[in-house]
Coordinates of C-alpha atoms and ligand atoms in Angstrom, one line a residue:
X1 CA -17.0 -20.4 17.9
X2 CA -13.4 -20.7 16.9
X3 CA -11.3 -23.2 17.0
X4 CA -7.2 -23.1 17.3
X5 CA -6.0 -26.4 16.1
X6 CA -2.1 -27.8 17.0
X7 CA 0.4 -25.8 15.3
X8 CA 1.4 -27.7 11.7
X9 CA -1.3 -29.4 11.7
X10 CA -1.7 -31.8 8.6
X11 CA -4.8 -32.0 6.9
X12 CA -4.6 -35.6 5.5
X13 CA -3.3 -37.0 9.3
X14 CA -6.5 -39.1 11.0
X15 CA -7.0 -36.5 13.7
X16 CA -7.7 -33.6 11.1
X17 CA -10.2 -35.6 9.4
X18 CA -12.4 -37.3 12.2
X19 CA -12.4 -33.8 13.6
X20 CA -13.1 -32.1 10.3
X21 CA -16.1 -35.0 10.0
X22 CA -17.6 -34.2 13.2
X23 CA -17.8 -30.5 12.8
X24 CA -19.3 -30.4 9.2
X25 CA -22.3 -32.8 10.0
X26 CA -23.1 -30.2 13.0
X27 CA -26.9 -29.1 12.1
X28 CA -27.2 -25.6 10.5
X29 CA -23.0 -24.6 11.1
X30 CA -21.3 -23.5 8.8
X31 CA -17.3 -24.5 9.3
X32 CA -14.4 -22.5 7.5
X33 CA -10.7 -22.8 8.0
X34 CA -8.3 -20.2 7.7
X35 CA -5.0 -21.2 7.5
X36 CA -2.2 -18.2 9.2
X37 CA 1.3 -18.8 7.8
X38 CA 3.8 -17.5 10.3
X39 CA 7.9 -17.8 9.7
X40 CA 8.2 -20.5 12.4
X41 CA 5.0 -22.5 11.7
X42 CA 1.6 -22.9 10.0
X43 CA -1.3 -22.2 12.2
X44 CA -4.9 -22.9 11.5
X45 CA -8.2 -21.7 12.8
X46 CA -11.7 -23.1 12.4
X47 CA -14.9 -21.1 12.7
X48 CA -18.4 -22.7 13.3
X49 CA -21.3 -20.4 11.9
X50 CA -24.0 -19.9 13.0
X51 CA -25.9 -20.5 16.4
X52 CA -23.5 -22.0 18.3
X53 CA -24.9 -21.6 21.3
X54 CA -25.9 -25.2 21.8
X55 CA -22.8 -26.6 21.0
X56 CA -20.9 -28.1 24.1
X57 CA -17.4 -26.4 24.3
X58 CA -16.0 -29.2 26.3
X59 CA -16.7 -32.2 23.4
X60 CA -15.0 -29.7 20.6
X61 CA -12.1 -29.0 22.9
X62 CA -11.2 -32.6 22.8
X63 CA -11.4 -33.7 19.2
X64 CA -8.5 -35.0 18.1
X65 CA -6.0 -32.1 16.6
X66 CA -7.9 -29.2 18.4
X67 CA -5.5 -27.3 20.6
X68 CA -8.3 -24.9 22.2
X69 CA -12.0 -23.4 21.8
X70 CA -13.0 -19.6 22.1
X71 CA -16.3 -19.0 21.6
X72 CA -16.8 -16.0 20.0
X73 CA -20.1 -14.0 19.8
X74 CA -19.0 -9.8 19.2
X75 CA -18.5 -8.2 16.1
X76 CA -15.6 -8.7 13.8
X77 CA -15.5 -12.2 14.1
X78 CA -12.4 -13.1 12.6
X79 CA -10.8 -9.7 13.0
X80 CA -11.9 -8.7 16.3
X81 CA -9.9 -8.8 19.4
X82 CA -11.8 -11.2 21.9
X83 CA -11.6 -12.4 24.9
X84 CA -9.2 -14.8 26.4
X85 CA -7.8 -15.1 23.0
X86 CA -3.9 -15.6 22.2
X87 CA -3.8 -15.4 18.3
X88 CA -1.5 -14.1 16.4
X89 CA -1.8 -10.4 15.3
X90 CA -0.6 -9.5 12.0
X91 CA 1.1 -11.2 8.7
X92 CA 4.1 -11.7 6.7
X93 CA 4.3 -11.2 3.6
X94 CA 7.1 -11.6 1.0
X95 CA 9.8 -11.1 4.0
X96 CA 8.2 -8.1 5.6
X97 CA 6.1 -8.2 9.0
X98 CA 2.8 -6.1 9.3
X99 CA 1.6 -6.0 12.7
X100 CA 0.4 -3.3 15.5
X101 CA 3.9 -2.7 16.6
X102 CA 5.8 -2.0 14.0
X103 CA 5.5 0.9 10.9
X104 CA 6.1 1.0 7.4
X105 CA 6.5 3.7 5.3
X106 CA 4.7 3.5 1.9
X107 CA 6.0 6.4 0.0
X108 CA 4.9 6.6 -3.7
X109 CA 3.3 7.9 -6.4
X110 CA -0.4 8.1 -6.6
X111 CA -0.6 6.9 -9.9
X112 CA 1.9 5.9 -12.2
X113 CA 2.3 8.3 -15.2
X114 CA 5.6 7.0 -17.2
X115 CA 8.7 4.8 -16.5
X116 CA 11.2 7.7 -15.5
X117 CA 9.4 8.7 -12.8
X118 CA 8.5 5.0 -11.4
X119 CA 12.6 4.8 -11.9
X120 CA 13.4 7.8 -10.2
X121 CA 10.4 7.1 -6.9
X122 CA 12.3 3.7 -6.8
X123 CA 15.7 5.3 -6.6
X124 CA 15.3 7.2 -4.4
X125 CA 13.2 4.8 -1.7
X126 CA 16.5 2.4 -2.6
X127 CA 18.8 5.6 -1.2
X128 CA 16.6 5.5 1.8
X129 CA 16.6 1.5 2.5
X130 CA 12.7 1.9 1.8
X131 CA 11.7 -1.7 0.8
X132 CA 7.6 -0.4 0.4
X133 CA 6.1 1.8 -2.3
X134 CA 2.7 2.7 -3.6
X135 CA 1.9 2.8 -7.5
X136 CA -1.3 3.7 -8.4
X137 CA -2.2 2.1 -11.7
X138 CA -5.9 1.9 -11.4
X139 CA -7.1 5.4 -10.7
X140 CA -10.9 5.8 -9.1
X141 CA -11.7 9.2 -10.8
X142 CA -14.7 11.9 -9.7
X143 CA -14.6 12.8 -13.2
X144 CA -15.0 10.3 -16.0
X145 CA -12.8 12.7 -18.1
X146 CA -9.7 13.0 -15.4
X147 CA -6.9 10.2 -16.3
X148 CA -7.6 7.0 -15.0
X149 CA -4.4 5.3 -14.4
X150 CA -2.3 3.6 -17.4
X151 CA -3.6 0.2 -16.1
X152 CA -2.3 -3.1 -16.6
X153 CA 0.4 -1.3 -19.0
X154 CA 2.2 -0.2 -16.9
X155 CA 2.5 -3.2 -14.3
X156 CA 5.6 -4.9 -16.7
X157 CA 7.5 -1.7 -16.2
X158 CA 6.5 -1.1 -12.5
X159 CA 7.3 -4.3 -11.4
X160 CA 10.8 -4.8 -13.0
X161 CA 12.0 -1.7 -11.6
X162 CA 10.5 -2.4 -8.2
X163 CA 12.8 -5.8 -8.6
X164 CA 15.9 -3.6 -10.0
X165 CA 15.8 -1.4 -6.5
X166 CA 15.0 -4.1 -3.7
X167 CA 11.2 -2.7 -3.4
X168 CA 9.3 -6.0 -1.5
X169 CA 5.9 -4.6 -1.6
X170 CA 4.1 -2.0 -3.5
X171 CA 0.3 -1.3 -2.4
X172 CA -1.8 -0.6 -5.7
X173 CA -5.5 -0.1 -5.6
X174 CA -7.9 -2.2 -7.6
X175 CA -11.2 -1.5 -8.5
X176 CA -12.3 -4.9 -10.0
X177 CA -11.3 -8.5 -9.4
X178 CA -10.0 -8.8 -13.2
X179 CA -7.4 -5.9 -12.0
X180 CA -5.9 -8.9 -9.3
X181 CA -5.8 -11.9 -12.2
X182 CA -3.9 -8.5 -14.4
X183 CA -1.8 -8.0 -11.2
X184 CA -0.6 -11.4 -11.2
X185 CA -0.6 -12.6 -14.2
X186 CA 2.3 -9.7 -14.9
X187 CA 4.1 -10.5 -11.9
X188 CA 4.4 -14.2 -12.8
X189 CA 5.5 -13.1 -16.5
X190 CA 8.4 -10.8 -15.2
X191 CA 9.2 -13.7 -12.3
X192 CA 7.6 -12.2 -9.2
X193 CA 10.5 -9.1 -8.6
X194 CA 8.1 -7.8 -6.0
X195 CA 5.2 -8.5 -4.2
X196 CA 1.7 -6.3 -4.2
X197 CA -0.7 -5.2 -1.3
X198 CA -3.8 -4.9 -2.8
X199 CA -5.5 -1.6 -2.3
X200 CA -9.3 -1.5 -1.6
X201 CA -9.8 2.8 -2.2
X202 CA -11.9 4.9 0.1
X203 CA -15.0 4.9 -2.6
X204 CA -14.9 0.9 -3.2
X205 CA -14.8 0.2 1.1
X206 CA -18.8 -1.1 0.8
X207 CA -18.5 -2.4 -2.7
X208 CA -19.4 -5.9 -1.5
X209 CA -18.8 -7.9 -4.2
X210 CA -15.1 -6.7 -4.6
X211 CA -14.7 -7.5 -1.1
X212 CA -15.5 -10.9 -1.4
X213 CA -14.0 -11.4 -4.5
X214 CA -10.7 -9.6 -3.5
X215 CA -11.1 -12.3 0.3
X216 CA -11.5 -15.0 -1.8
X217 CA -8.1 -15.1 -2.6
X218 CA -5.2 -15.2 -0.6
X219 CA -2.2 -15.0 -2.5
X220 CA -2.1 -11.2 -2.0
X221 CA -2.8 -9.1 1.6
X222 CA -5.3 -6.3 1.5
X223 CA -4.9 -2.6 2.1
X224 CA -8.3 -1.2 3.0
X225 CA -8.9 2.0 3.1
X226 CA -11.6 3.5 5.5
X227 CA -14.8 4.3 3.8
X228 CA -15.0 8.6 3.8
X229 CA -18.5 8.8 4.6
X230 CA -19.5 5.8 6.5
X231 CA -19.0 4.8 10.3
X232 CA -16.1 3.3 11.6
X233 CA -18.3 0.3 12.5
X234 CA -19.2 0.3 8.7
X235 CA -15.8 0.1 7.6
X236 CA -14.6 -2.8 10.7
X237 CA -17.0 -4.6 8.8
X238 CA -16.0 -4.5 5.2
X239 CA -12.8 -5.6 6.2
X240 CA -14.4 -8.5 8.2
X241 CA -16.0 -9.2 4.9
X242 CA -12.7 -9.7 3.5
X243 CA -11.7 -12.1 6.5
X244 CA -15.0 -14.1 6.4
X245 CA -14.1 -14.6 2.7
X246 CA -10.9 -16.4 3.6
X247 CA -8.3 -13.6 3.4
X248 CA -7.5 -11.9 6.7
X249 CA -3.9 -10.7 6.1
X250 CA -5.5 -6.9 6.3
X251 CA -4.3 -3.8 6.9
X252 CA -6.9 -1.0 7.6
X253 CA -6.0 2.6 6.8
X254 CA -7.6 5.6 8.1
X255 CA -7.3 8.8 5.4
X256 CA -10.0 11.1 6.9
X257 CA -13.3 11.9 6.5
X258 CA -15.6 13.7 3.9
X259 CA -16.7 16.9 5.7
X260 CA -16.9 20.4 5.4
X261 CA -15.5 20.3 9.0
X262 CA -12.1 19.4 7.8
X263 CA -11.7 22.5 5.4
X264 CA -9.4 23.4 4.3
X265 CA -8.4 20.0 4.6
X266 CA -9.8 18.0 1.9
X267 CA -11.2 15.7 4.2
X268 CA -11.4 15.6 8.3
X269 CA -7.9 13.8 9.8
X270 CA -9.2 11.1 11.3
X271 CA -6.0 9.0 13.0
X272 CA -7.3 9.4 16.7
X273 CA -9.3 6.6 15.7
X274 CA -6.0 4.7 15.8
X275 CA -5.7 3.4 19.3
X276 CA -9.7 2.5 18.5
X277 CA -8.9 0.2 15.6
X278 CA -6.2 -1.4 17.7
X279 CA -8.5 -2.3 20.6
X280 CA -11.0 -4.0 18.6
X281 CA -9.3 -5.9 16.1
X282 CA -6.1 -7.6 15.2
X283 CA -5.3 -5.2 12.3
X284 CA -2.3 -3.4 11.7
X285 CA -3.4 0.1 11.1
X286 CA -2.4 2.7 8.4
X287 CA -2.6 6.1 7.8
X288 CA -2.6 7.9 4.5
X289 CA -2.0 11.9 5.4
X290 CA -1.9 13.0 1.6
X291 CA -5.6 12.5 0.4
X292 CA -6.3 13.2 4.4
X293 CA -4.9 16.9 4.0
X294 CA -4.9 17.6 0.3
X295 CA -2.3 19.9 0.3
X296 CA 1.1 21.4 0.8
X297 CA 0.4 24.1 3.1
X298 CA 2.8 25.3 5.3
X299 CA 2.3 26.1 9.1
X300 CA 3.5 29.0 10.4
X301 CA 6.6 27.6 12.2
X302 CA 7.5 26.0 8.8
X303 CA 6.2 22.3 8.8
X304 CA 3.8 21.2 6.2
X305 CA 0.2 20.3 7.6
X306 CA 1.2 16.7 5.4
X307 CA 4.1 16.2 8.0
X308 CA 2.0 17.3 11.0
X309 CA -0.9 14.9 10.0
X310 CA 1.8 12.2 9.3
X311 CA 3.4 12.4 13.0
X312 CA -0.4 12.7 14.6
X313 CA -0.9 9.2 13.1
X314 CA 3.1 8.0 14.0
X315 CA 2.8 9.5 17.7
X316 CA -0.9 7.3 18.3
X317 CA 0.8 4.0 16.7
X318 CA 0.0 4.1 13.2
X319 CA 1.8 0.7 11.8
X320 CA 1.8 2.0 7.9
X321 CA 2.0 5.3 6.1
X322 CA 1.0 5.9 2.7
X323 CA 2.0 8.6 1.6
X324 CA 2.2 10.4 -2.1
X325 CA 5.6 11.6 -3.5
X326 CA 6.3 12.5 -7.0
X327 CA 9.6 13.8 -9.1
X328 CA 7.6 16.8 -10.7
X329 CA 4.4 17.3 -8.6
X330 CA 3.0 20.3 -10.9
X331 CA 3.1 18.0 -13.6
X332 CA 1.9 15.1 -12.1
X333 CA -1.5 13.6 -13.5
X334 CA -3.2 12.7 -10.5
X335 CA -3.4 14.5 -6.8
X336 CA -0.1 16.7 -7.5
X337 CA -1.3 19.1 -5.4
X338 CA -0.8 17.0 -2.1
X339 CA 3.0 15.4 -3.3
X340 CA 5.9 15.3 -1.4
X341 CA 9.2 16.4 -3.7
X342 CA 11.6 13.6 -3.8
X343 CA 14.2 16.0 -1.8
X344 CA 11.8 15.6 0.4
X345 CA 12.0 12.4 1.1
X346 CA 14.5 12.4 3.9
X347 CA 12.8 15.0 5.7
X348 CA 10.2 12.8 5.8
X349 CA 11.6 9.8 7.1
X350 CA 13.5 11.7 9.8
X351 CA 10.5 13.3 11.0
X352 CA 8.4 10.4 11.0
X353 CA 11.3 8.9 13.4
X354 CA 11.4 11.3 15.6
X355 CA 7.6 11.4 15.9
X356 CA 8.1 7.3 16.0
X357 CA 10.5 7.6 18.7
X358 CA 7.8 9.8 20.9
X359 CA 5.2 6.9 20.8
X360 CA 7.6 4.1 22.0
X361 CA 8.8 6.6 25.0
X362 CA 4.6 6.6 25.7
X363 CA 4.7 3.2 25.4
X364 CA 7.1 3.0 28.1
X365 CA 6.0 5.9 30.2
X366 CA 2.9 4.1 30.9
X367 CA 4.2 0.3 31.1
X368 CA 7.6 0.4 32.5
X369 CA 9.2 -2.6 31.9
X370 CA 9.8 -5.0 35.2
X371 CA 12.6 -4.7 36.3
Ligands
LIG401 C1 -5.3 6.6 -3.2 O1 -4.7 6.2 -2.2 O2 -4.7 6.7 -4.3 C2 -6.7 6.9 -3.1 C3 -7.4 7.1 -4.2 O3 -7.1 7.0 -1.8 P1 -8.6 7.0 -1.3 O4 -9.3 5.8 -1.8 O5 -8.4 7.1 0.2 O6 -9.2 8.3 -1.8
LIG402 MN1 -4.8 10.2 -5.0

């Protein structure tokens, strides 16, 4: 059962506590609050646990402070789309919106390798207007041998550049919790110049305990990438996980599949699922069509299969695209096979508008607005 209390709600007023009172001396519920910070005001929800079956709507609905009652029973719980339900989808986060209308284009490198070429990415997103970016600093490697990322010595660089060209948000993966308190601790040290999505990579997606650590906090929203050999069901849930944990400022990203099917793809594209991930929960949704494809091969009419996944994803609604660019990509460390050239980069942008513009003429073709 969820509970939508009045907007602004303050949790020392008389009504918040006889109502908070009431609901954690219900037998066998569990309660947890999740606050939503929107510009305009501060929302909260509360969720009862448990079997809720018993509980009489009509006596919650009229404790003092509770605006109204959904009673909630599908999967996703937090997450989902239900309903009857009017909450908010989506976040901000420092001064950007994610939601399922919108999209934002994280171009990057996929791991950091020295300062000149964090400079130079920058640069050239700040040429662009780009605010987003994706650093990789913590590398997940196959092989225990490859270069794993330069870690937390390179975040003091990363992030004072990233304040030096306007960049708001830079999604970076982590593969431990002790990568987040590294994360911030360096951000608070060079004065917050950006902010960070954490990334939650494609191997890590049922690594429970990360979840949970990575939802217990809120400070920083959650990029999480589909897991490549699990069920879509599998991977609504780890990011429900992340929600039931308290954080639930999530953005899932699709990046294809591990098949043979896909070759030679490295994986299978997977952004039909889009629309899908839209329906049943209140997640923006991303798409990452570099370590979906693999590669820079070119189609015969001249278009790299890296573009063509890209505007599949734009043209269904993707909300996010996360995509690898570096300055040198036959020197790069890490994935340079599948980077974009920095010349590149306005290319990219134009085609993902045109492909952008294609889904919001769908959007009207099939809901014409009144007139
Ligand atoms: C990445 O985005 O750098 C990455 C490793 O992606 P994935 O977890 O999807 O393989
Ligand atoms: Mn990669």
């Amino acid at each position: 059962m969820l509970l939508i209390m009045h907007p602004n709600i303050d949790e020392k007023s008389e009504a918040f506590q006889q109502t908070w009172t009431y609901l954690t001396t219900l037998p066998n519920i569990r309660v947890q609050k999740h606050i939503v910070e929107g510009k305009a005001q501060r929302l909260m929800e509360i969720y009862l646990i448990g079997n809720t079956a018993k509980i009489d709507k009509e006596i919650i609905e009229i404790l003092p402070g509770v605006e109204r009652v959904v009673r909630i029973s599908e999967e996703y719980r937090i997450l989902g789309k239900h309903k009857d339900e009017r909450r908010t989808i989506g976040f901000d986060y420092n001064g950007i919106r994610f939601d399922q209308d919108n999209l934002h284009i994280f171009a990057g490198l996929c791991a950091v390798d020295n300062r000149e070429n964090v400079e130079a990415m920058m640069k050239a997103l700040a040429v662009q207007g780009q605010p987003c970016t994706r650093m990789g600093a913590y590398k997940p490697r196959t092989n225990p041998y490859s270069f794993q990322g330069h870690g937390k010595g390179c975040l003091p660089y990363t992030f004072e550049l990233a304040g030096k060209y306007g960049i708001k948000v830079i999604a970076m993966e982590v593969t431990h919790e002790d990568h987040v308190e590294e994360i911030d601790a360096c951000l608070e040290k060079t004065g917050r110049p950006t902010g960070v999505m954490l990334q939650i990579g494609t191997r890590n997606t049922q690594n429970f305990e990360l979840l949970k650590a990575i939802g217990r906090q809120t400070k920083y929203p959650v990029l999480l990438k589909r897991g490549y050999g699990i069920s879509l069901t599998e991977s609504l849930n780890a990011a429900e996980y992340l929600a039931s944990e308290g954080n639930a400022n999530v953005v899932f990203c699709l990046r294809g599949m591990h098949s043979s099917f896909g070759a030679p793809h490295r994986n299978l594209v997977d952004f039909a699922q889009i629309p899908v991930v839209k329906r049943l929960t209140r997640m923006p949704v991303g798409i990452d069509p570099s370590h979906a494809v693999g590669s820079r091969d070119l189609s015969p009419e001249g278009i790299l299969d890296l573009f063509h996944a890209a505007a599949q994803g734009v043209i269904a609604g993707a909300n996010l695209i996360l995509v690898d660019f570096h300055p040198e990509p036959l020197k790069a460390l890490v994935d340079g096979p599948q980077a974009l050239r920095l010349e590149e980069l306005p290319l990219f942008l134009e085609d993902v508008q045109i492909a952008r513009e294609a889904y919001e003429k769908r959007r009207r073709l099939a809901r014409p607005p009144l007139s």
